[in-house]
Short mmCIF file of C-alpha atoms and ligand atoms in Angstrom, two decimals:
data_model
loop_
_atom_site.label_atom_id
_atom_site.label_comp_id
_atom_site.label_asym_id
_atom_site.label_seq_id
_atom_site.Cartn_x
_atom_site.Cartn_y
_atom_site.Cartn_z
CA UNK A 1 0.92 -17.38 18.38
CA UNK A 2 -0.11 -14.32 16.59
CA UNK A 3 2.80 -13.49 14.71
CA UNK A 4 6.02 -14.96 12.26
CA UNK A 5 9.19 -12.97 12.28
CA UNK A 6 12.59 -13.83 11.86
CA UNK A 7 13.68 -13.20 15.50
CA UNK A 8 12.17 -11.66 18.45
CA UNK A 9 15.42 -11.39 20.31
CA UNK A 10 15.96 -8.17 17.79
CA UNK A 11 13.53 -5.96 20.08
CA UNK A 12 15.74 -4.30 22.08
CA UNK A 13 17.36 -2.57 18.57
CA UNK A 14 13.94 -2.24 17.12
CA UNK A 15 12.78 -0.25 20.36
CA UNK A 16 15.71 2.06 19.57
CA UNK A 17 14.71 2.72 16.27
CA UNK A 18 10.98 3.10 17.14
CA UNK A 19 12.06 5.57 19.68
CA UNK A 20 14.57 7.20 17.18
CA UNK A 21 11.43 8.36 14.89
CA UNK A 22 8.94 9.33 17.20
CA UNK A 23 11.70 11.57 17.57
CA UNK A 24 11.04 12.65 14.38
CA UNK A 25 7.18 11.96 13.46
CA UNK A 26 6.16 15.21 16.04
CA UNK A 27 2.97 15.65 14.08
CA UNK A 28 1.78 11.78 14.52
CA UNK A 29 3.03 11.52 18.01
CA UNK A 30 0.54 15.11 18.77
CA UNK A 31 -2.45 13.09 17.13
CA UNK A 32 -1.36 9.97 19.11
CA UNK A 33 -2.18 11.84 22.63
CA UNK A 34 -5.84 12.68 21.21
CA UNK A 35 -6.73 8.98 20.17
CA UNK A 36 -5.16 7.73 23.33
CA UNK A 37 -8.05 9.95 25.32
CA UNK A 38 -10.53 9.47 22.42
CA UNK A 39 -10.17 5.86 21.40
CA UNK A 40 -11.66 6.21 18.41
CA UNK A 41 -11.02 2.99 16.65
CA UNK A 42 -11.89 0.94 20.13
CA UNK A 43 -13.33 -2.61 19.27
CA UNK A 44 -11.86 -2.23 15.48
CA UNK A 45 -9.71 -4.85 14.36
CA UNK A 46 -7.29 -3.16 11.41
CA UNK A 47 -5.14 -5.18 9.00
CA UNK A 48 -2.25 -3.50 7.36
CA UNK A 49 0.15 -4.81 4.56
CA UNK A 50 2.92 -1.89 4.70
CA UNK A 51 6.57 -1.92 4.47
CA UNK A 52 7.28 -2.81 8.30
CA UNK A 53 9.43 0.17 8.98
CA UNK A 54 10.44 1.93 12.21
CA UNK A 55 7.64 4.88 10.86
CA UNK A 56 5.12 2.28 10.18
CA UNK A 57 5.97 1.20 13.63
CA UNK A 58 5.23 4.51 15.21
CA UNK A 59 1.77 4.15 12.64
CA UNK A 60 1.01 0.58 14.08
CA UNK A 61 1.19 2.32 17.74
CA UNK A 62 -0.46 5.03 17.19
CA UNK A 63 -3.73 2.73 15.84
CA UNK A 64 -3.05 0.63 19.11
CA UNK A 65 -3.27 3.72 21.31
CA UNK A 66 -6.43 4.35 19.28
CA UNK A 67 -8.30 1.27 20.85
CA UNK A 68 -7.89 -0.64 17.35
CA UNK A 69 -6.35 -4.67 17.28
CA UNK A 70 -3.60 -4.05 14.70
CA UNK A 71 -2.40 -7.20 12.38
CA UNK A 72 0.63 -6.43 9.66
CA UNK A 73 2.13 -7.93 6.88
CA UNK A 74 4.95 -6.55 4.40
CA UNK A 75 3.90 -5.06 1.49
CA UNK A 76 7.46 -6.13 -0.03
CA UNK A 77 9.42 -8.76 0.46
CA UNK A 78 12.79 -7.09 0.53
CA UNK A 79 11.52 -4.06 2.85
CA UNK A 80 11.00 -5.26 6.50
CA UNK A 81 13.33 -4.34 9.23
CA UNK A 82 13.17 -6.92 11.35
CA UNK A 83 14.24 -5.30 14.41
CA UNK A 84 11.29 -3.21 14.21
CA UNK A 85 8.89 -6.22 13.13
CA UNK A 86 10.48 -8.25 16.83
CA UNK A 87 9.80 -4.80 18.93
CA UNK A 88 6.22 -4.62 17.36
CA UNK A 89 5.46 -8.00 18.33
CA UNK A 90 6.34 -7.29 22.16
CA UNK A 91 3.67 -4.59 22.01
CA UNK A 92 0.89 -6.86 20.87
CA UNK A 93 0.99 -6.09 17.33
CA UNK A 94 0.38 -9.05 15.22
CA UNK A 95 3.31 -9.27 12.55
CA UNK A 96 3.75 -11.53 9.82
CA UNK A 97 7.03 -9.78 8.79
CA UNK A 98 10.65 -10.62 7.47
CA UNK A 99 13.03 -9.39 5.21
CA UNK A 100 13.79 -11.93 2.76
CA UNK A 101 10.39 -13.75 1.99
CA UNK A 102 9.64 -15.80 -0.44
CA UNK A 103 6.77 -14.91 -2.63
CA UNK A 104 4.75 -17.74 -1.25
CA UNK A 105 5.64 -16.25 2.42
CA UNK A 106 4.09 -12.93 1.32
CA UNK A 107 1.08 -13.73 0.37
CA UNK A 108 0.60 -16.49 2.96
CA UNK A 109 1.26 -13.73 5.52
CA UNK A 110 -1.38 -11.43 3.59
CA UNK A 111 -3.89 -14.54 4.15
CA UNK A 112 -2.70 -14.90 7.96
CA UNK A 113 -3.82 -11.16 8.48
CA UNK A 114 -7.21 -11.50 6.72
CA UNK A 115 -7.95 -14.50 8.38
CA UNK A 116 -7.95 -12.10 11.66
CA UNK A 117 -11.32 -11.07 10.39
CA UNK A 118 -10.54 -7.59 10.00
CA UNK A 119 -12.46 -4.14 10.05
CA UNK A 120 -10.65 -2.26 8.26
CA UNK A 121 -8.00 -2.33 5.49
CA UNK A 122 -4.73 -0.07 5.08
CA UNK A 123 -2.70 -1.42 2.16
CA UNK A 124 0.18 -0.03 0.14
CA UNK A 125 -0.12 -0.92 -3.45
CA UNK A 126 -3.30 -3.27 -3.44
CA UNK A 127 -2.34 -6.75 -2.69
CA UNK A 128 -4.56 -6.49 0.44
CA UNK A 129 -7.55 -5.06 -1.09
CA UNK A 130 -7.16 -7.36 -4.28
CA UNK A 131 -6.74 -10.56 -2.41
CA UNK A 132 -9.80 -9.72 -0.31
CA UNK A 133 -11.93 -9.20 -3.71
CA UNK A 134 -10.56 -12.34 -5.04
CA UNK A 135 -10.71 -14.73 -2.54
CA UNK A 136 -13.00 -13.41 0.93
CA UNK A 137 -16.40 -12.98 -1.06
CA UNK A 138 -18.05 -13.09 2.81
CA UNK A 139 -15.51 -10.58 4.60
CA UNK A 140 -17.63 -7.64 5.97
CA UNK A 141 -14.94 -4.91 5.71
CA UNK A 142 -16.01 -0.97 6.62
CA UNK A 143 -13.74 0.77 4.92
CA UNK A 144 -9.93 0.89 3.76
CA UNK A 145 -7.22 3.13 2.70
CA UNK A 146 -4.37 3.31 -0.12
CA UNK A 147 -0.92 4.70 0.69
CA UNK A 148 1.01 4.56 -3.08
CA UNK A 149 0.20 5.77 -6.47
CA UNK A 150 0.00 2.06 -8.18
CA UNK A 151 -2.63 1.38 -5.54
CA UNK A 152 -4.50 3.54 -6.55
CA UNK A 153 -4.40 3.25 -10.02
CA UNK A 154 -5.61 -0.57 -9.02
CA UNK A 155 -8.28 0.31 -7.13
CA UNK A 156 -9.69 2.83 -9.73
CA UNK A 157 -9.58 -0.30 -12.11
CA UNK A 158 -11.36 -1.74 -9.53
CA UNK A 159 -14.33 0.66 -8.99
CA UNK A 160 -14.78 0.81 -12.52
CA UNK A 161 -15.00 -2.97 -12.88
CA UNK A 162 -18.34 -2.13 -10.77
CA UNK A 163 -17.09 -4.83 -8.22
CA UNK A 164 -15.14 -2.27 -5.39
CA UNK A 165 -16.98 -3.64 -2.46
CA UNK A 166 -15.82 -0.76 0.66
CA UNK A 167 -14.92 2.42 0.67
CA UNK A 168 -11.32 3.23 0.07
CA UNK A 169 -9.90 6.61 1.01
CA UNK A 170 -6.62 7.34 -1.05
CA UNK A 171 -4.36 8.81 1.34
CA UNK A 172 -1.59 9.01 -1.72
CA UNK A 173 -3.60 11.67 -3.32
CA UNK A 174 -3.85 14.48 -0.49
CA UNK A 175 -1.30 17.18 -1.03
CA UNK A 176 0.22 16.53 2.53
CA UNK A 177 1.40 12.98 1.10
CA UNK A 178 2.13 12.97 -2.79
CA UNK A 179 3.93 16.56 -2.81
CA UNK A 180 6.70 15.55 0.04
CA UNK A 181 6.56 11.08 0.00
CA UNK A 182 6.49 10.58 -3.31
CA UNK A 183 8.90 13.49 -4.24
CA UNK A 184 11.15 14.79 -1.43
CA UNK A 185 11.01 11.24 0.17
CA UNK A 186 11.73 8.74 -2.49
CA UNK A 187 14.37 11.65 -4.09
CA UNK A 188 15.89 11.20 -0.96
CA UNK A 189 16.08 7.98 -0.57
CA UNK A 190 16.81 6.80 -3.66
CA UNK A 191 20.01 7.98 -3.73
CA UNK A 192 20.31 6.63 -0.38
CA UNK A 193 19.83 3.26 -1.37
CA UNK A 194 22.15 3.74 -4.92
CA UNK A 195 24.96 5.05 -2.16
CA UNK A 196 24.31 1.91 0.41
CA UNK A 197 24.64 -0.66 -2.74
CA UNK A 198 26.87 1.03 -4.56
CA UNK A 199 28.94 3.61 -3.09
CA UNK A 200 29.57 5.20 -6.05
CA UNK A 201 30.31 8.59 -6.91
CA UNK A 202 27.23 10.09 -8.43
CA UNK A 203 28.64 13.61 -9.82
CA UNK A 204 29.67 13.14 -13.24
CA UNK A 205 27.69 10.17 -14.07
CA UNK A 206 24.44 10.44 -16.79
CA UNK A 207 21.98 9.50 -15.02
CA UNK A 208 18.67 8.48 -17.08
CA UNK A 209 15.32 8.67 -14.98
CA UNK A 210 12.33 6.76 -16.33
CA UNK A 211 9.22 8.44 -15.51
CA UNK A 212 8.54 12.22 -14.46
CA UNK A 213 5.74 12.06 -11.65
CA UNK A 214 6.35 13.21 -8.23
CA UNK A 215 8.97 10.28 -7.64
CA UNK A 216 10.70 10.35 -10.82
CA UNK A 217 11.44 14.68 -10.53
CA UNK A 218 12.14 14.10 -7.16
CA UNK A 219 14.82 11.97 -7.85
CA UNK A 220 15.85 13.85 -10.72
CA UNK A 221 16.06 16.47 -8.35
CA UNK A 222 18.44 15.20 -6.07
CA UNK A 223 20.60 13.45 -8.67
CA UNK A 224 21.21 16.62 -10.29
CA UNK A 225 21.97 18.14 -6.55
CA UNK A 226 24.92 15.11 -6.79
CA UNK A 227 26.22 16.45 -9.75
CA UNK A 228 25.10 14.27 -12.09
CA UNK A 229 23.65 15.19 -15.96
CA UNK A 230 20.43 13.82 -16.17
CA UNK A 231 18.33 12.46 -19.09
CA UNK A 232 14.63 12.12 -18.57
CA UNK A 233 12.24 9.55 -20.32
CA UNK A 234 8.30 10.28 -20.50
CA UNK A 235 5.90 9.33 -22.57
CA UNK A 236 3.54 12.52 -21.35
CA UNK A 237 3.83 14.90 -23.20
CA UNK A 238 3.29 17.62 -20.46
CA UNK A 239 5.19 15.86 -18.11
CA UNK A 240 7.81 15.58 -20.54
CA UNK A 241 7.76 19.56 -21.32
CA UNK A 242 8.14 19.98 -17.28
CA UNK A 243 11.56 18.05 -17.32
CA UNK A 244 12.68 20.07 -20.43
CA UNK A 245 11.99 23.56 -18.74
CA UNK A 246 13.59 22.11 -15.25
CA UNK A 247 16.42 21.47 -17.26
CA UNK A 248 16.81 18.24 -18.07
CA UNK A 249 17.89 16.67 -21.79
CA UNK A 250 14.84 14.36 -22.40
CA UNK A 251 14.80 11.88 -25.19
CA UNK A 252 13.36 8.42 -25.77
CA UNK A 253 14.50 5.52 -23.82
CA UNK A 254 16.20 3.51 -27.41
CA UNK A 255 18.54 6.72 -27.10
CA UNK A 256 18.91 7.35 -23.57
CA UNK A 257 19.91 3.74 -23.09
CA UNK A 258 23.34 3.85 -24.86
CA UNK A 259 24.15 6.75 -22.97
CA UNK A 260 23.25 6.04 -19.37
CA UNK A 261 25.83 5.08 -16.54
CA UNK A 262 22.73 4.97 -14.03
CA UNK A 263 19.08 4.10 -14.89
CA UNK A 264 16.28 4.43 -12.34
CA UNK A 265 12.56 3.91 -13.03
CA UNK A 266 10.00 5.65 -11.45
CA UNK A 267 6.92 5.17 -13.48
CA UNK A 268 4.27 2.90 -12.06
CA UNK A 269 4.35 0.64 -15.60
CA UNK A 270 5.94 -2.31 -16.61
CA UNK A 271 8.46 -2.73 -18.75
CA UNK A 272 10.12 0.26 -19.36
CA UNK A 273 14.17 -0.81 -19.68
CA UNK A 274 13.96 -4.19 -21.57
CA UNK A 275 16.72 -6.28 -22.75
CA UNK A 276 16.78 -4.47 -26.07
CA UNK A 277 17.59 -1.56 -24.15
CA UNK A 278 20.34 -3.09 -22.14
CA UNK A 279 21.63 -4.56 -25.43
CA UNK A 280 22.32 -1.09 -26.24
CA UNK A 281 23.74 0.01 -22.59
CA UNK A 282 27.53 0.98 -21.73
CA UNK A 283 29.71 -1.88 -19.58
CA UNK A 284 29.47 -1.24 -15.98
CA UNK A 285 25.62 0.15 -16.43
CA UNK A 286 23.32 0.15 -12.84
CA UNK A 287 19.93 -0.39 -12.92
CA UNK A 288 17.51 0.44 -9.84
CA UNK A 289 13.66 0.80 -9.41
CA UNK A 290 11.47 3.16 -7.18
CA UNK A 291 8.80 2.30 -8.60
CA UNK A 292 6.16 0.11 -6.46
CA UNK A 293 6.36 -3.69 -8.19
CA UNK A 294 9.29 -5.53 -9.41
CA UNK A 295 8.02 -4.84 -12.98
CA UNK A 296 9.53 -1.63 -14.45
CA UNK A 297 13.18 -3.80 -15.64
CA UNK A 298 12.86 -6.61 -17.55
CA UNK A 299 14.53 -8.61 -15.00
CA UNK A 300 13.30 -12.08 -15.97
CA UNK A 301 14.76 -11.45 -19.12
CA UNK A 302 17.97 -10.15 -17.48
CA UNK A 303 18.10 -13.53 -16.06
CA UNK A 304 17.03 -15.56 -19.10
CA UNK A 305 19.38 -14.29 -21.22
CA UNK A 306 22.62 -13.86 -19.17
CA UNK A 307 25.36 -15.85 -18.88
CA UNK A 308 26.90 -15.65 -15.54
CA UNK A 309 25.54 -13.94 -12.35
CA UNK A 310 27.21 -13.39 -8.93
CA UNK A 311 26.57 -10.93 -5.75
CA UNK A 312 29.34 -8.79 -5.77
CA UNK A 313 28.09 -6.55 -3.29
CA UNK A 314 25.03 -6.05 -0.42
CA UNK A 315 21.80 -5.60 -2.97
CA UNK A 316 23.79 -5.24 -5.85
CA UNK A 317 23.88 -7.93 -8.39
CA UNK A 318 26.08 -8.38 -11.95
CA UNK A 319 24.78 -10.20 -14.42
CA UNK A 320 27.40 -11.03 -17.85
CA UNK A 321 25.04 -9.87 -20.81
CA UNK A 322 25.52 -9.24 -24.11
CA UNK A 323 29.45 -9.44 -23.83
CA UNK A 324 29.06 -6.86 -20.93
CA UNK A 325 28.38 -6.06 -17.20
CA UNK A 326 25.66 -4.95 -15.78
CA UNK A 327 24.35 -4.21 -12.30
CA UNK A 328 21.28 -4.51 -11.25
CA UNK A 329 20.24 -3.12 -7.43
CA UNK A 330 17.94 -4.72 -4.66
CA UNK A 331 16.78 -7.59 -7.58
CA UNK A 332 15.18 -4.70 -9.13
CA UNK A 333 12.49 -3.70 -6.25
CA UNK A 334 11.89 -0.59 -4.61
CA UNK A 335 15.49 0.15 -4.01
CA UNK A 336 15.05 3.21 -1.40
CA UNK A 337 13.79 0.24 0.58
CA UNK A 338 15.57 -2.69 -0.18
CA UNK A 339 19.03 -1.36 -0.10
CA UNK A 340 18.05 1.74 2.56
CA UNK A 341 15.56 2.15 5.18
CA UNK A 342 12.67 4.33 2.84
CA UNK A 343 11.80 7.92 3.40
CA UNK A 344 12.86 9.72 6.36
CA UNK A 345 10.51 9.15 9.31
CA UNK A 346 9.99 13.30 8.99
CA UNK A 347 8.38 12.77 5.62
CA UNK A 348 6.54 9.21 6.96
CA UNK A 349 5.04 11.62 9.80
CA UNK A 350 2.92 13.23 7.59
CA UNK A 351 2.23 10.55 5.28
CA UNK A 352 0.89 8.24 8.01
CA UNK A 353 -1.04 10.90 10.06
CA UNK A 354 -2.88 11.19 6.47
CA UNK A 355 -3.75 7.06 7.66
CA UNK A 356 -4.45 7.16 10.61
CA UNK A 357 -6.50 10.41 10.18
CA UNK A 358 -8.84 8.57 7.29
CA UNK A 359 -9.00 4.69 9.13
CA UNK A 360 -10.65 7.32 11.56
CA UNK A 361 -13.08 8.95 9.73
CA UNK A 362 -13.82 5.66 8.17
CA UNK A 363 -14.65 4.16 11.60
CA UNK A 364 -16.84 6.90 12.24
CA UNK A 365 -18.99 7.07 9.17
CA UNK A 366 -19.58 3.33 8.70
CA UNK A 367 -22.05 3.83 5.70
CA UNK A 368 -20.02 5.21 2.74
CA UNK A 369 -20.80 4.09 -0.52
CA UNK A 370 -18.10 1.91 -2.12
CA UNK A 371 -15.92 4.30 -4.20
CA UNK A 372 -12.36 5.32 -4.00
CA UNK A 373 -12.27 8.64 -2.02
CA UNK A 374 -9.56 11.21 -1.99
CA UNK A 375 -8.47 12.44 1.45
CA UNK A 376 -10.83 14.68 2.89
CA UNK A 377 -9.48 18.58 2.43
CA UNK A 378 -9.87 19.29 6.20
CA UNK A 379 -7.96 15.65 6.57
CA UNK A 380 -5.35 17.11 4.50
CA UNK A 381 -5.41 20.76 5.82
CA UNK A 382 -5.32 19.54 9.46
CA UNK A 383 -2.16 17.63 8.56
CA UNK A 384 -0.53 19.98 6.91
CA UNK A 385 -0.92 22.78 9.83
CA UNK A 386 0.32 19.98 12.65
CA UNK A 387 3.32 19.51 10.68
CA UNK A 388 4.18 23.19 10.60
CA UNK A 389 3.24 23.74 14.28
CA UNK A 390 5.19 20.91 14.91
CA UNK A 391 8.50 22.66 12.65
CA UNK A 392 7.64 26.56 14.66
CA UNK A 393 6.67 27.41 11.32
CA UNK A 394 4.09 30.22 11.60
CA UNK A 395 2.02 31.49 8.24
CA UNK A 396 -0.21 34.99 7.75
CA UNK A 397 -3.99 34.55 7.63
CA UNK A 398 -6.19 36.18 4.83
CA UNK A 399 -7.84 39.53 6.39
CA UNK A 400 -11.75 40.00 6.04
CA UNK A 401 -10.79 42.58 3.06
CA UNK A 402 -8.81 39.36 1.03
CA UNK A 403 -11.59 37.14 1.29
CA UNK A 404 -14.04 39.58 0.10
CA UNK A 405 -11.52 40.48 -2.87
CA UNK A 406 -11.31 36.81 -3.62
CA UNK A 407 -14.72 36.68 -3.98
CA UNK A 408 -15.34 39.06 -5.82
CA UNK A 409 -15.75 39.61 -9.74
CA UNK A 410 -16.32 43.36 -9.82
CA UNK A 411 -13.53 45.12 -8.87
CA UNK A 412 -10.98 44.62 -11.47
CA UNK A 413 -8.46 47.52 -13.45
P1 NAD B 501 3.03 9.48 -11.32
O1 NAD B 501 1.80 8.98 -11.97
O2 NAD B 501 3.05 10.87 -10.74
O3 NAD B 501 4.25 9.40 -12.34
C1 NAD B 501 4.54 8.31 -13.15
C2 NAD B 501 5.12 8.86 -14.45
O4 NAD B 501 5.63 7.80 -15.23
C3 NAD B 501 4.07 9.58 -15.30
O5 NAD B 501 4.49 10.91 -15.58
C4 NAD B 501 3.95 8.73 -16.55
O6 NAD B 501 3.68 9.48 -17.71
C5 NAD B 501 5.35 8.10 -16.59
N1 NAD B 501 5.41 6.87 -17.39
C6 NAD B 501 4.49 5.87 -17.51
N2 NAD B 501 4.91 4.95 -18.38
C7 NAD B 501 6.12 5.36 -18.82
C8 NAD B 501 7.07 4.84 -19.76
N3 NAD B 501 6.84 3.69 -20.44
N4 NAD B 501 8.22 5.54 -19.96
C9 NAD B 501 8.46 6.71 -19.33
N5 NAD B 501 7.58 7.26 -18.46
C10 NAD B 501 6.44 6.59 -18.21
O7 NAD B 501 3.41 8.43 -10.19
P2 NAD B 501 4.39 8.64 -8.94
O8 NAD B 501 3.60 9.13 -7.79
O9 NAD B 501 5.58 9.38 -9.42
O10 NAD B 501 4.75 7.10 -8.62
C11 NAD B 501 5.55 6.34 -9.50
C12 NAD B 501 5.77 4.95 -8.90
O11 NAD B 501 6.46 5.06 -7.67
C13 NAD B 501 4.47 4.22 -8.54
O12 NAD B 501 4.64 2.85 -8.73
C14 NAD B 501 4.31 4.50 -7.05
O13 NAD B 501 3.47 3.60 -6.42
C15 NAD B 501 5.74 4.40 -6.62
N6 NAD B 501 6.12 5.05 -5.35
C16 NAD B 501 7.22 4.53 -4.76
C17 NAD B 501 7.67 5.08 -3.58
C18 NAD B 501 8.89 4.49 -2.94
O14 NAD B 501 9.01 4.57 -1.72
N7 NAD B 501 9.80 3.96 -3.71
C19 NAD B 501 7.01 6.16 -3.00
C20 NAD B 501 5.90 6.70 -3.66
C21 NAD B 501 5.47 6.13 -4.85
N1 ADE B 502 7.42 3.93 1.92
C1 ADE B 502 8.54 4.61 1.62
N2 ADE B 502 9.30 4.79 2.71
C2 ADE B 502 8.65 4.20 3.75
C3 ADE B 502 8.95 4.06 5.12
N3 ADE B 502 10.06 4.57 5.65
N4 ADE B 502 8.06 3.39 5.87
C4 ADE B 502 6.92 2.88 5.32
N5 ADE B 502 6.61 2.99 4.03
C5 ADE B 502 7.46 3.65 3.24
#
């Protein structure tokens, strides 16, 4: 049997929720009627470790209708809807999915995928990709691609190491993905997943955000929308003068911690709120992630050094530190994702046509030298137009006499 869930009687409510975004994925679901005529991944075998969504559902289908075999594991072990995961397996997808696994289940599912002999390679944050340079020396793989920021900055390690053996297109760095996942998406959700753990009111509350990249000012963003005052924490200097000038208080994190009633990280690093910083924290502080790995809170030390822990609600946990509470959300993983459902599938459409669009043009070139690619511009570009057919957005066109004045250096005063 080509797949382990946790229950394939959930298809019926996973079909809903498939349905329920292709509702809203209209760019994907235009580019899934060309590869169903076109079939161009036909004979490819594709392995995927992504969180096993109802949008990476409508993905996983739309490869399918492609022509390719499609085998997918989690790329988290909190973020699988297993619903979804039972529906995929009634249409032939091969899913080693369920929310809840153990770390030894995760990677043992990565393994069952690879050992599918795969063509290609879509990953989210470089387990995939890493396990296959570790331990399948022999696996002829044509190409791959990398949906998150942390992948990527793996995989650049990896080139540089000289040992990158495919090419890897990454499909976080094209405008049509970073500018609206990483930002509008995890801003979004975020909060959605504080709210679902939490229910607490946000306006009012200082909120401290570690990190400001595109997830860390969206959800800065949308905190402030809430009506919270937010403190930002960089160590860019550029980065840091952004958040001053959108009007945040920014400070270091040894300051920031004593004054925080909500702390989320968004940086891609480890470490950033450690138990010296919750030494310093206010009773009753929440701590949450967005960032891709488990690393960004201390959390082993959370554990080490408390002295009581209980469940008090869904995904959020309070641990008796330092003569204090604290609460720590979805054990301190992604938490738009652990305690929510991720982005919104109208953010995932674009996102995952960038995928599908590049495991495409992988298939078709077959010889690419092993480097990690950005997303083609006309990838990109093509995306980015679908989506605003898709939204009956119409935009003006340069005329002949604006191209010529953009290319030119005489005319000037
Ligand atoms: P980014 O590189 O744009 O931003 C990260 C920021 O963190 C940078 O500005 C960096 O200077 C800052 N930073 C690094 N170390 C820091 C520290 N010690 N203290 C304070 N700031 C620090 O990256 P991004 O695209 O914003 O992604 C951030 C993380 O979110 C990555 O792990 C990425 O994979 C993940 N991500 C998660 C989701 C999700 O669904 N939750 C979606 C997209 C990306
Ligand atoms: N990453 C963030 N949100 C996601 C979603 N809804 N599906 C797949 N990957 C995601």
């Amino acid at each position: 049997m080509n797949y382990k869930i946790h229950d394939l009687r959930l298809a019926e409510e996973g079909r809903r929720q498939l349905e329920w975004s292709e509702m809203h994925m209209p760019a994907l679901m235009e580019m899934r009627k060309e590869f169903s005529s076109k079939l161009p991944l036909k004979g490819l075998r594709i392995a995927a470790v992504l969180h096993v969504t109802k949008e990476t559902g409508v993905l996983a289908r739309a490869l399918k209708d492609a022509g390719a075999e499609v085998w997918l594991a989690a790329s988290n072990p909190l973020s699988t809807q297993d619903d979804v995961a039972a529906a995929l397996v009634e249409d032939g997808i091969a899913v080693f999915a369920w929310r809840g696994q153990s770390e030894k289940d995760y990677y043992d599912s990565v393994e069952s995928i690879l050992a599918a002999k795969p063509d290609i390679l879509m990953d989210d944050g470089a387990d995939l990709h890493a396990a296959v340079h570790s331990r399948y020396p022999d696996l002829r793989i044509i190409g791959g691609t990398e949906e998150t920021t942390t992948g990527v900055t793996r995989l650049k390690a990896l080139e540089r190491s000289g040992k990158l053996r495919y090419p890897i297109v990454a499909v976080n760095n094209a405008k049509t993905k970073y500018l609206f996942d990483n930002r509008y998406g995890t801003g979004q959700s975020t909060i959605d997943g504080i709210l679902r753990a939490t229910n607490i009111l946000i306006a009012g509350k200082c909120a401290v955000v570690v990190g400001y990249g595109w997830v860390g000012r969206g959800i800065a963003m949308r905190l402030k929308g809430h009506g919270a005052s937010v403190i930002v924490t960089e160590v860019d200097p550029f980065k840091a003068l952004e958040a001053v000038m959108d009007g945040f208080e920014v400070m270091p994190m040894a300051e920031a911690s004593s004054k925080g009633d909500l702390f989320v990280t968004a940086t891609g690093n480890r470490s950033v709120i450690t138990k010296e910083d919750i030494s310093r924290m206010k009773n009753g502080a929440i701590l949450c992630n967005s960032g891709h790995f488990d690393v960004e809170i201390d959390v082993r030390d959370l554990e080490k050094e408390s002295k009581g822990k209980r469940e008090i609600r869904k995904n959020t946990t309070e641990y008796e530190i330092y003569g204090k509470k604290i609460y720590l959300l979805a054990e301190g993983r992604l938490v738009n994702l652990g305690a929510a459902e991720g982005h919104p599938s109208e953010v995932m459409d674009m996102s995952f046509c960038n995928q599908a669009l590049s495991a495409i043009y992988i298939a078709g070139k077959r010889s690419m030298p092993a480097k990690v690619y950005d997303v083609f511009e006309e990838i990109d570009e093509k995306v980015a137009k679908q989506k605003l057919l898709s939204m009956g957005i119409k935009i003006d066109n340069l005329t002949e006499a604006q191209k010529r004045y953009m290319n030119d250096w005489e005319s000037g005063t």
